[in-house]
mmCIF file with all atom_site columns, C-alpha atoms in Angstrom:
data_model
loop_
_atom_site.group_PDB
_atom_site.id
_atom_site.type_symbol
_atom_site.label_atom_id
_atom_site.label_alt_id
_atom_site.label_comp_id
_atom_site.label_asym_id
_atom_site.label_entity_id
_atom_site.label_seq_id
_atom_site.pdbx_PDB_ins_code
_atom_site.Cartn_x
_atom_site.Cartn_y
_atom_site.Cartn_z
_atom_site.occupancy
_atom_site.B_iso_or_equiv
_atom_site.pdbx_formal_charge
_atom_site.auth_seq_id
_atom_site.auth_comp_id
_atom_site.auth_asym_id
_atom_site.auth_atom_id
_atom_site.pdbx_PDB_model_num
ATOM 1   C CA . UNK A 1 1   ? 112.485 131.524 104.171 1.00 28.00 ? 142 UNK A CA 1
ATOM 2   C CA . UNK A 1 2   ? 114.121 128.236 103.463 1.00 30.00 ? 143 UNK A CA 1
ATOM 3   C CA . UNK A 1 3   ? 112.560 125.749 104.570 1.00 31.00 ? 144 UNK A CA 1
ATOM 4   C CA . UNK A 1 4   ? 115.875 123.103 104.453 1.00 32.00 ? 145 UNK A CA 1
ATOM 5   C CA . UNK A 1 5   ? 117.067 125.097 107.729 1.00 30.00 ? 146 UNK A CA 1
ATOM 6   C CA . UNK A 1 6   ? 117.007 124.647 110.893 1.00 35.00 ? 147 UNK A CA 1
ATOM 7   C CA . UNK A 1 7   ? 114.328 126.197 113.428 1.00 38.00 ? 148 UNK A CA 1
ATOM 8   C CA . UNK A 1 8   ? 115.355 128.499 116.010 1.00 40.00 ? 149 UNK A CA 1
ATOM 9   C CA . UNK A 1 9   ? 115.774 126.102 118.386 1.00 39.00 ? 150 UNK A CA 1
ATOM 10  C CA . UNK A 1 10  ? 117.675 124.420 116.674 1.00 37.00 ? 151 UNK A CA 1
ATOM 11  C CA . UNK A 1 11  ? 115.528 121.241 116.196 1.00 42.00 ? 152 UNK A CA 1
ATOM 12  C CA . UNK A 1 12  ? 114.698 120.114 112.588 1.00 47.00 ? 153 UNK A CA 1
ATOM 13  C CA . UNK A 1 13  ? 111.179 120.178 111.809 1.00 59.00 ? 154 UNK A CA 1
ATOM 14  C CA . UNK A 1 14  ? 109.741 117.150 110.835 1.00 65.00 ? 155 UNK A CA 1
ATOM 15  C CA . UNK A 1 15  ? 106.781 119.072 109.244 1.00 68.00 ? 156 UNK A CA 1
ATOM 16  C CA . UNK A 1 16  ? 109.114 120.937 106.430 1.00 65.00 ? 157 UNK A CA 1
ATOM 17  C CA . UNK A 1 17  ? 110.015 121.067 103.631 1.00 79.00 ? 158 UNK A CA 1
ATOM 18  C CA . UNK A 1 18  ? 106.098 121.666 102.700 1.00 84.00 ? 159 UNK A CA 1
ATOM 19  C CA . UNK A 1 19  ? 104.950 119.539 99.567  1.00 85.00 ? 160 UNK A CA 1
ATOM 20  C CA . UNK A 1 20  ? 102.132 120.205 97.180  1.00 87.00 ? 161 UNK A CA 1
ATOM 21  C CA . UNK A 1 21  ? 99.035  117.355 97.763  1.00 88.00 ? 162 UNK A CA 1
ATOM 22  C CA . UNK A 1 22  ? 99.000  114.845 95.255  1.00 86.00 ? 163 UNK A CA 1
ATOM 23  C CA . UNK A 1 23  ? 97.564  115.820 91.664  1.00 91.00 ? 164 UNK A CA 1
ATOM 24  C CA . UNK A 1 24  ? 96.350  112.133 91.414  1.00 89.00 ? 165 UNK A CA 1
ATOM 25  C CA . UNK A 1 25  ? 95.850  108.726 93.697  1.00 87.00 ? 166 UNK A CA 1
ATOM 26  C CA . UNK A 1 26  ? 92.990  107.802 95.804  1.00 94.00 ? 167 UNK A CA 1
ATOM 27  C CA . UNK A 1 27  ? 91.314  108.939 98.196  1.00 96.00 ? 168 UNK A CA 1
ATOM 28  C CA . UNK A 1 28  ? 93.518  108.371 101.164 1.00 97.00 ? 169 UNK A CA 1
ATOM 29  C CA . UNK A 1 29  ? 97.020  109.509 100.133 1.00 96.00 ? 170 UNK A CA 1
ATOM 30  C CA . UNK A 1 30  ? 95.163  112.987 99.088  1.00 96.00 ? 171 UNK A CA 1
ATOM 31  C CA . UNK A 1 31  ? 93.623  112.971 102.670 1.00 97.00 ? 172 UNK A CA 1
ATOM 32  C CA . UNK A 1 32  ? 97.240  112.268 104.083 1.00 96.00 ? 173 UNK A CA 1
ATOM 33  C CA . UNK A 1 33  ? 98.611  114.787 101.382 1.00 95.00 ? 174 UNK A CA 1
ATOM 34  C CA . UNK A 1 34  ? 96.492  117.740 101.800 1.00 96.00 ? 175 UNK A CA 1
ATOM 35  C CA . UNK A 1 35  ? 97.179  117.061 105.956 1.00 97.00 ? 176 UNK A CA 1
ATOM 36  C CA . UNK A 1 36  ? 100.438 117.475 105.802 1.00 96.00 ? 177 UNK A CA 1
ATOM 37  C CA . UNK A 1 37  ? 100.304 119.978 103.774 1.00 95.00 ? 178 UNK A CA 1
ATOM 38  C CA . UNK A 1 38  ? 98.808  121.793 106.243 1.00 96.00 ? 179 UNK A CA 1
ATOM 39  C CA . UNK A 1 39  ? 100.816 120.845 108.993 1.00 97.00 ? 180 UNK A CA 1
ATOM 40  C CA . UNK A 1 40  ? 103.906 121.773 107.033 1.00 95.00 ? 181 UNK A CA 1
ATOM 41  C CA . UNK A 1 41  ? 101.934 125.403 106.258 1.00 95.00 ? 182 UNK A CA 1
ATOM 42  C CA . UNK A 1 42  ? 101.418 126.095 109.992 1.00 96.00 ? 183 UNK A CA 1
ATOM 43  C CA . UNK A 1 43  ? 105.751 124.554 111.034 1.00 95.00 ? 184 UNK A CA 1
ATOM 44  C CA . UNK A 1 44  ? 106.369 127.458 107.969 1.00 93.00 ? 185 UNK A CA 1
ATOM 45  C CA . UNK A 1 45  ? 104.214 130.004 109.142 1.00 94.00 ? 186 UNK A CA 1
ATOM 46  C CA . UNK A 1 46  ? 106.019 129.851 112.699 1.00 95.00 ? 187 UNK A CA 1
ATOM 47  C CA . UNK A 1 47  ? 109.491 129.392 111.202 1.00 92.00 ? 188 UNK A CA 1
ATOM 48  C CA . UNK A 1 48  ? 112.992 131.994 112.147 1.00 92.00 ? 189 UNK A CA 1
ATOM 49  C CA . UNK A 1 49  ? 110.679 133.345 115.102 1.00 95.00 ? 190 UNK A CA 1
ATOM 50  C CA . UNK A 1 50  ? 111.930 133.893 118.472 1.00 95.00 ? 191 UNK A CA 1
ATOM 51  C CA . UNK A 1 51  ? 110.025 132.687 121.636 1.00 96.00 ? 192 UNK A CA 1
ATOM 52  C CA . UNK A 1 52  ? 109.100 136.162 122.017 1.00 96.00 ? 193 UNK A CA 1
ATOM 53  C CA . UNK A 1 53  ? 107.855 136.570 118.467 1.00 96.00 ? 194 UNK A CA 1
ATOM 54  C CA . UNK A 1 54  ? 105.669 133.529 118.467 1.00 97.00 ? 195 UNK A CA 1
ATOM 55  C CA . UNK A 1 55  ? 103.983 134.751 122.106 1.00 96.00 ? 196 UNK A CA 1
ATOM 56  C CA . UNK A 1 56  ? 103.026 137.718 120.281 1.00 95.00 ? 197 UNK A CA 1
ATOM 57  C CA . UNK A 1 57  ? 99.481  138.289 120.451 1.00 94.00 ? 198 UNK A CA 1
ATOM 58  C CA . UNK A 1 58  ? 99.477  140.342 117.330 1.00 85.00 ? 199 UNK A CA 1
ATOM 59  C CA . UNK A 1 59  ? 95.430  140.590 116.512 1.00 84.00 ? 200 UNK A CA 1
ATOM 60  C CA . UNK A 1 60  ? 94.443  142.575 119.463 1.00 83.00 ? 201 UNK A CA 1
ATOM 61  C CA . UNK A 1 61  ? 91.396  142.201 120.983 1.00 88.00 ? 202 UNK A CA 1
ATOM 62  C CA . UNK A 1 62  ? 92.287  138.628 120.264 1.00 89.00 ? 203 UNK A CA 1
ATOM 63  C CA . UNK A 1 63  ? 95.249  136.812 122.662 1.00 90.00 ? 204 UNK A CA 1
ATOM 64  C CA . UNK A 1 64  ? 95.788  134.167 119.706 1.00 95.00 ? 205 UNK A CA 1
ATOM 65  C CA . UNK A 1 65  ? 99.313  133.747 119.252 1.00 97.00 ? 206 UNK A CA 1
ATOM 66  C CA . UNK A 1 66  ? 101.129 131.535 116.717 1.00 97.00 ? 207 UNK A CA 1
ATOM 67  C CA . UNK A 1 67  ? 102.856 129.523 119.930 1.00 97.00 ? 208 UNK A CA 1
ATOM 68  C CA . UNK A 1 68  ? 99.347  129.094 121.300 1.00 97.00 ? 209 UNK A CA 1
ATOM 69  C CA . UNK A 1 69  ? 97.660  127.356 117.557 1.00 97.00 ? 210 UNK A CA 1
ATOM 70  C CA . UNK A 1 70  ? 100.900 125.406 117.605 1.00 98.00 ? 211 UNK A CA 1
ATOM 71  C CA . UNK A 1 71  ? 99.544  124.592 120.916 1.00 98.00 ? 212 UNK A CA 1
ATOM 72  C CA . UNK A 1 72  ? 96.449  124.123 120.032 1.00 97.00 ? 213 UNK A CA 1
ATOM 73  C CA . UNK A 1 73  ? 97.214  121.630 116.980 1.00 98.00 ? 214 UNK A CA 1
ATOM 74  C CA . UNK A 1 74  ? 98.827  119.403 118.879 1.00 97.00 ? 215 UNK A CA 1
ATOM 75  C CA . UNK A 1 75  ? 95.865  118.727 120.933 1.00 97.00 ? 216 UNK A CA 1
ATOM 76  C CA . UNK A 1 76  ? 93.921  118.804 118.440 1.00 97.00 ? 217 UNK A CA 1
ATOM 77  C CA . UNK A 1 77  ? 96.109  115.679 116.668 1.00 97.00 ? 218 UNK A CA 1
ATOM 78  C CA . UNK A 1 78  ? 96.134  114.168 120.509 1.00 97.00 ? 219 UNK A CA 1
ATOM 79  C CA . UNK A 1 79  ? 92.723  113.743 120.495 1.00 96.00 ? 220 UNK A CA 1
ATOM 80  C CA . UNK A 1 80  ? 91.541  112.826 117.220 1.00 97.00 ? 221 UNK A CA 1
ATOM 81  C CA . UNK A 1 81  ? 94.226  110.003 116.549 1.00 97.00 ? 222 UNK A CA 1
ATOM 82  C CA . UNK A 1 82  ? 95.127  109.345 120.024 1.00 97.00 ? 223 UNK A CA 1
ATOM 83  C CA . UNK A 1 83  ? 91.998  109.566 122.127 1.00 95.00 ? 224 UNK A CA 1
ATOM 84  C CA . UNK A 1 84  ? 89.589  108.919 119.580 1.00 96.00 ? 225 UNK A CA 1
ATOM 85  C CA . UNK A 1 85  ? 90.679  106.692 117.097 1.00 96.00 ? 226 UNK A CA 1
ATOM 86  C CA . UNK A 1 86  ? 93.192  104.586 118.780 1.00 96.00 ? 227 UNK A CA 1
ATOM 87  C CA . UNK A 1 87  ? 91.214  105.092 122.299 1.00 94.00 ? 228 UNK A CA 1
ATOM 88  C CA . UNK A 1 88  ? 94.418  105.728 124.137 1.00 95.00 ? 229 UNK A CA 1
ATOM 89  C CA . UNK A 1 89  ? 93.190  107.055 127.891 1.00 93.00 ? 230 UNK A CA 1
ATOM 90  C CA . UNK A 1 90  ? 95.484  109.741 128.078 1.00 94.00 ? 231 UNK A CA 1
ATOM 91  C CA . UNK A 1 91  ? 94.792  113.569 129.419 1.00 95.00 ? 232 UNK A CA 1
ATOM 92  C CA . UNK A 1 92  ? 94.810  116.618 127.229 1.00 95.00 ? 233 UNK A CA 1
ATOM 93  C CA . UNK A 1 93  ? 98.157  117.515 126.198 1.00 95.00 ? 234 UNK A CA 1
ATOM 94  C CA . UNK A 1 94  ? 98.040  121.323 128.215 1.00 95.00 ? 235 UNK A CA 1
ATOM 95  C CA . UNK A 1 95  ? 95.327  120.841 130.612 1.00 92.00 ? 236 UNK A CA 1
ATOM 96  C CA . UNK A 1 96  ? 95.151  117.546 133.172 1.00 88.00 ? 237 UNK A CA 1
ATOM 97  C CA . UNK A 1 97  ? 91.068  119.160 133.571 1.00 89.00 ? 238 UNK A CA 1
ATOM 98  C CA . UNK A 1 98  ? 90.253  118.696 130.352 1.00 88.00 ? 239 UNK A CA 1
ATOM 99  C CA . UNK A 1 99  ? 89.801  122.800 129.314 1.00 91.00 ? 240 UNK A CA 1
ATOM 100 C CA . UNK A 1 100 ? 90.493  122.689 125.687 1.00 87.00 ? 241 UNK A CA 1
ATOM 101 C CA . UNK A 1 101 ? 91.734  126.773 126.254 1.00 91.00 ? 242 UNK A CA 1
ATOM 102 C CA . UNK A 1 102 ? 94.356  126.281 128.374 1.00 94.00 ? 243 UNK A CA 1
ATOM 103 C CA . UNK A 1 103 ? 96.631  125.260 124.781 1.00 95.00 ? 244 UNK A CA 1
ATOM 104 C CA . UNK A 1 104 ? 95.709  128.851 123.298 1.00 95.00 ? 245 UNK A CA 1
ATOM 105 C CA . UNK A 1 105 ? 97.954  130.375 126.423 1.00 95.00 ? 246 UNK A CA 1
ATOM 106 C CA . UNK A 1 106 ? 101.163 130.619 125.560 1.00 95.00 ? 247 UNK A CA 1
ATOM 107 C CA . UNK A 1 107 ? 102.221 133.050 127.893 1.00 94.00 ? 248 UNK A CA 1
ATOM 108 C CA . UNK A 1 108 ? 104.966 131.437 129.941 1.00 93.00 ? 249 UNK A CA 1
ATOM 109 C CA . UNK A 1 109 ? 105.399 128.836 126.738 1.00 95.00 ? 250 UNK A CA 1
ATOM 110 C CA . UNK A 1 110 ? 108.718 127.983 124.502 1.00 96.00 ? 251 UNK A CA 1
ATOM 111 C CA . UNK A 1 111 ? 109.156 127.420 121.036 1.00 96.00 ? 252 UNK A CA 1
ATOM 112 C CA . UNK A 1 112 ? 110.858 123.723 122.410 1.00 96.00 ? 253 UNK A CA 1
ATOM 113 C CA . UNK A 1 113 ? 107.971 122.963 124.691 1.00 97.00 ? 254 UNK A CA 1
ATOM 114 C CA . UNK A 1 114 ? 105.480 123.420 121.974 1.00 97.00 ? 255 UNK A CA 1
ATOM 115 C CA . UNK A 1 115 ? 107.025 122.521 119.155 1.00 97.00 ? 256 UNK A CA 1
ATOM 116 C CA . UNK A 1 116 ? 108.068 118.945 120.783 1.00 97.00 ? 257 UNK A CA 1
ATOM 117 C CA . UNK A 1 117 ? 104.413 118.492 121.831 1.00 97.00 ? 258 UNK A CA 1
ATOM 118 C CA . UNK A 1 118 ? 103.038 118.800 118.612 1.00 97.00 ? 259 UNK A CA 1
ATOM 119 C CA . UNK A 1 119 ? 105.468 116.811 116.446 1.00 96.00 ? 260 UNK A CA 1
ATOM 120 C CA . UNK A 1 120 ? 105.512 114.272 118.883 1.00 97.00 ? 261 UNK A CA 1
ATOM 121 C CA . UNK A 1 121 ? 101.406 114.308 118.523 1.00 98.00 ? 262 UNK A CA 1
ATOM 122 C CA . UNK A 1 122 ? 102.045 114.574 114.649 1.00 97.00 ? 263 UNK A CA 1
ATOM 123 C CA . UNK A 1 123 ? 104.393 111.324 114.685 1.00 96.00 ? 264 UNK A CA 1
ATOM 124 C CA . UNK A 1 124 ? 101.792 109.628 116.910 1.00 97.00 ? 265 UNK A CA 1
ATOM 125 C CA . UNK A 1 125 ? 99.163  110.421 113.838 1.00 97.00 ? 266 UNK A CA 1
ATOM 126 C CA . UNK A 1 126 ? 101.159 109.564 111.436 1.00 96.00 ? 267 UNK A CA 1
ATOM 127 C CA . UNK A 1 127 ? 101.711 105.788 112.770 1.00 97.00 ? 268 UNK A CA 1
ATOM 128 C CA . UNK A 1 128 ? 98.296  105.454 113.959 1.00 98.00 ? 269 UNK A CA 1
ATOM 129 C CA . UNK A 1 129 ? 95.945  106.329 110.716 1.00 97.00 ? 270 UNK A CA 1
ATOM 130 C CA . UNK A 1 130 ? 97.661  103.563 108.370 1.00 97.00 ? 271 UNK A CA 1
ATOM 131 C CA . UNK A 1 131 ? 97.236  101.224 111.000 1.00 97.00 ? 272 UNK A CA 1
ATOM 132 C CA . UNK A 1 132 ? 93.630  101.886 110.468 1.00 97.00 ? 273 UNK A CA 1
ATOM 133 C CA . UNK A 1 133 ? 92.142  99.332  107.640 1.00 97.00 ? 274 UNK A CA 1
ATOM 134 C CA . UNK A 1 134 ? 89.709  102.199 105.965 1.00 97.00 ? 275 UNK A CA 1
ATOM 135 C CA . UNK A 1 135 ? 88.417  105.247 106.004 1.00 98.00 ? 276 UNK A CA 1
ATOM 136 C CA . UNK A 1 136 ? 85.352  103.681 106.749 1.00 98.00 ? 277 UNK A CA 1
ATOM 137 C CA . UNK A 1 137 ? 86.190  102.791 110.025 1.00 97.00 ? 278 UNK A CA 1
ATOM 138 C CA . UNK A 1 138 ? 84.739  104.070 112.826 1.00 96.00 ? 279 UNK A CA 1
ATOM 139 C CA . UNK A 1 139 ? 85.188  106.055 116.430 1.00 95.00 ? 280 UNK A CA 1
ATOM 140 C CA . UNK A 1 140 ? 83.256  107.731 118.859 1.00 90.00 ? 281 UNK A CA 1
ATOM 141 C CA . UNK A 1 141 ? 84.588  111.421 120.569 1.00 86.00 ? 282 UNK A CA 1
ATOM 142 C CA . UNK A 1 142 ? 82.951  110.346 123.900 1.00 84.00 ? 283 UNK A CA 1
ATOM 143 C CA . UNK A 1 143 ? 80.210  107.592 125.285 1.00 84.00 ? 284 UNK A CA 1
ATOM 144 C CA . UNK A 1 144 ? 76.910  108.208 123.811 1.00 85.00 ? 285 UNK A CA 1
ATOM 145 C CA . UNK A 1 145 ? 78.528  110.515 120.558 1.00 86.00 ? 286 UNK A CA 1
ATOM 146 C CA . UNK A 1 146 ? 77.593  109.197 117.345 1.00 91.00 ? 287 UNK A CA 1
ATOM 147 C CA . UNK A 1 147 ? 80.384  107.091 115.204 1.00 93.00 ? 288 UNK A CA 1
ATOM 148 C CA . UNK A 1 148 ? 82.701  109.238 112.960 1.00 95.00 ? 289 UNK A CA 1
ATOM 149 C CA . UNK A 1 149 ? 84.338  107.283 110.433 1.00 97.00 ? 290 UNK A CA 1
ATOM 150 C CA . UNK A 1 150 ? 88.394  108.050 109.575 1.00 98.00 ? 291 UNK A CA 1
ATOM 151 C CA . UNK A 1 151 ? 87.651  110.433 107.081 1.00 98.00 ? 292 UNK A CA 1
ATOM 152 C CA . UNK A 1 152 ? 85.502  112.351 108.412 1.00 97.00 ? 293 UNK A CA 1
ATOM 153 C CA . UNK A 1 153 ? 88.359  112.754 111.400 1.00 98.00 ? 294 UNK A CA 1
ATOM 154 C CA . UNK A 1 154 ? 90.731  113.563 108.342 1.00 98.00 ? 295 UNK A CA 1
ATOM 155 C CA . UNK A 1 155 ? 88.711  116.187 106.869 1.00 98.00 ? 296 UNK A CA 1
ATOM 156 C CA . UNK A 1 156 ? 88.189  117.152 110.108 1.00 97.00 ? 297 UNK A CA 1
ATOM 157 C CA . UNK A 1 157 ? 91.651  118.037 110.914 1.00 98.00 ? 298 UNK A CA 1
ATOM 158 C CA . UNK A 1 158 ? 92.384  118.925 107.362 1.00 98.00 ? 299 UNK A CA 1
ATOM 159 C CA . UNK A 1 159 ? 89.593  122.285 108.164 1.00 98.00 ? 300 UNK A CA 1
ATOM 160 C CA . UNK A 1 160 ? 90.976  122.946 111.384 1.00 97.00 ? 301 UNK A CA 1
ATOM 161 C CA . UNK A 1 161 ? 94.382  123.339 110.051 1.00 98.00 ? 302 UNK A CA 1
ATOM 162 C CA . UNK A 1 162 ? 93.242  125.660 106.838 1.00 97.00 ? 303 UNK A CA 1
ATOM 163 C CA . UNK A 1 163 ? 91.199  127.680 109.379 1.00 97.00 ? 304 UNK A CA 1
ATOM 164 C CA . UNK A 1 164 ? 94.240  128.137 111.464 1.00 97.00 ? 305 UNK A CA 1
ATOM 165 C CA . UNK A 1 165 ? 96.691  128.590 109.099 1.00 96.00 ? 306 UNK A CA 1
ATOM 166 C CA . UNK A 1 166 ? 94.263  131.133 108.305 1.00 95.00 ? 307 UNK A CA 1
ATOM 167 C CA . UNK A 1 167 ? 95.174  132.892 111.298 1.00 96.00 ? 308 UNK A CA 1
ATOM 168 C CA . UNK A 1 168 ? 99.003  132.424 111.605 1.00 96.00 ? 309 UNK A CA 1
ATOM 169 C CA . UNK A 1 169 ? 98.755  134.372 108.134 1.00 95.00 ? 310 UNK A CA 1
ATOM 170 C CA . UNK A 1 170 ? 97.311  137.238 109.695 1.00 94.00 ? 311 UNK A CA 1
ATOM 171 C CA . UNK A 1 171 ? 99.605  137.075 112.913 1.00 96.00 ? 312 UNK A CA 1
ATOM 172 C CA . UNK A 1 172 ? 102.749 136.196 111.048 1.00 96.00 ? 313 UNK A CA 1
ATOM 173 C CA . UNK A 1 173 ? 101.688 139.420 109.289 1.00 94.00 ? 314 UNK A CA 1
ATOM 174 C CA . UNK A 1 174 ? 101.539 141.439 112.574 1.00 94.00 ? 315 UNK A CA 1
ATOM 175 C CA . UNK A 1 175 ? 104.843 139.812 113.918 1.00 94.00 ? 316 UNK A CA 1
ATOM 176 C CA . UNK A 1 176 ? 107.098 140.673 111.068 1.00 92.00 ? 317 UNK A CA 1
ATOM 177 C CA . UNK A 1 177 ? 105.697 141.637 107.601 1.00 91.00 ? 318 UNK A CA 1
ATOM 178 C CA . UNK A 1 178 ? 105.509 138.045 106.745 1.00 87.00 ? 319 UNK A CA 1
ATOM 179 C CA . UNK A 1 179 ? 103.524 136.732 104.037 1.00 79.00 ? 320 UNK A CA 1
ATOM 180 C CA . UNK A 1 180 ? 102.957 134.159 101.502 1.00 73.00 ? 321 UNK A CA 1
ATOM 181 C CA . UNK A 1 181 ? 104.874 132.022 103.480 1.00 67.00 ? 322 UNK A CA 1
#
């Protein structure tokens, strides 16, 4: 897979090409490094995939799909930067009801619907953190939540990217013989 070409639908990702985290800095930039990372991993694991093929709910008894974890990632960045940190009132990104499932269905989804939800979420993210004067700073999830500081959001995001990467590995696997990607 190269990773200079263009996705199926013939949108450039702005999550590619994927670059190593940084070997040195501080603490921030290997926070922001090691996200994007991650973000990149997922864009690559989904990459040269029809609609179809990124639908396919390939772990069966499981109806995970790597549409619906693209899906689910960009409510996932909605929420944290968006709702939480910048306290932007805004509904879930999938679901006006607030059910945090309705992104893993990707039945009736497309690659361009999904794919334009989360990079838009991802751009949103990526203006709203260095706005933010420290890590130390502080947000709370919902009224009467304890305060989580920006990095624990980051690492926060940073796991539930791995952890889902971990899965597009297995159903990029299923889809097409895909790995190491």
């Amino acid at each position: 897979m190269n990773p200079e070409h263009d996705t199926a639908a013939g949108e450039r990702s702005l999550l590619l090409p994927r670059t190593d985290p940084p070997l040195t800095g501080g603490e921030r930039e290997s926070l922001r490094g090691y996200l994007d990372f991650h973000r990149s991993t997922l864009a690559l694991k989904c990459e040269g995939l029809t609609d179809e093929q990124l639908r396919l709910q390939a772990a069966p008894p499981s109806d995970l799909s790597l549409l619906g974890l693209v899906r689910h990632m960009a409510e996932v960045e909605r929420v944290w930067f968006r709702r939480v940190l910048n306290s932007e009132d805004l509904p879930l990104v999938w679901s006006d009801e607030g059910d945090f499932q309705a992104a893993y269905d990707a039945t009736d989804a497309t690659r361009e619907d999904a794919f334009a939800a989360w990079h838009a979420e991802v751009a949103a993210a990526r203006r709203i953190e260095p706005a933010v004067p420290s890590l130390d700073t502080t947000a709370r999830r919902r009224e009467g939540a304890p305060e989580m500081s920006l990095r624990r959001i980051m690492l926060h995001l940073i796991q539930e990217y791995a952890r889902h990467n971990g899965h597009a590995d297995l159903l990029r696997q299923a889809v097409d013989g895909g790995t190491g990607i």
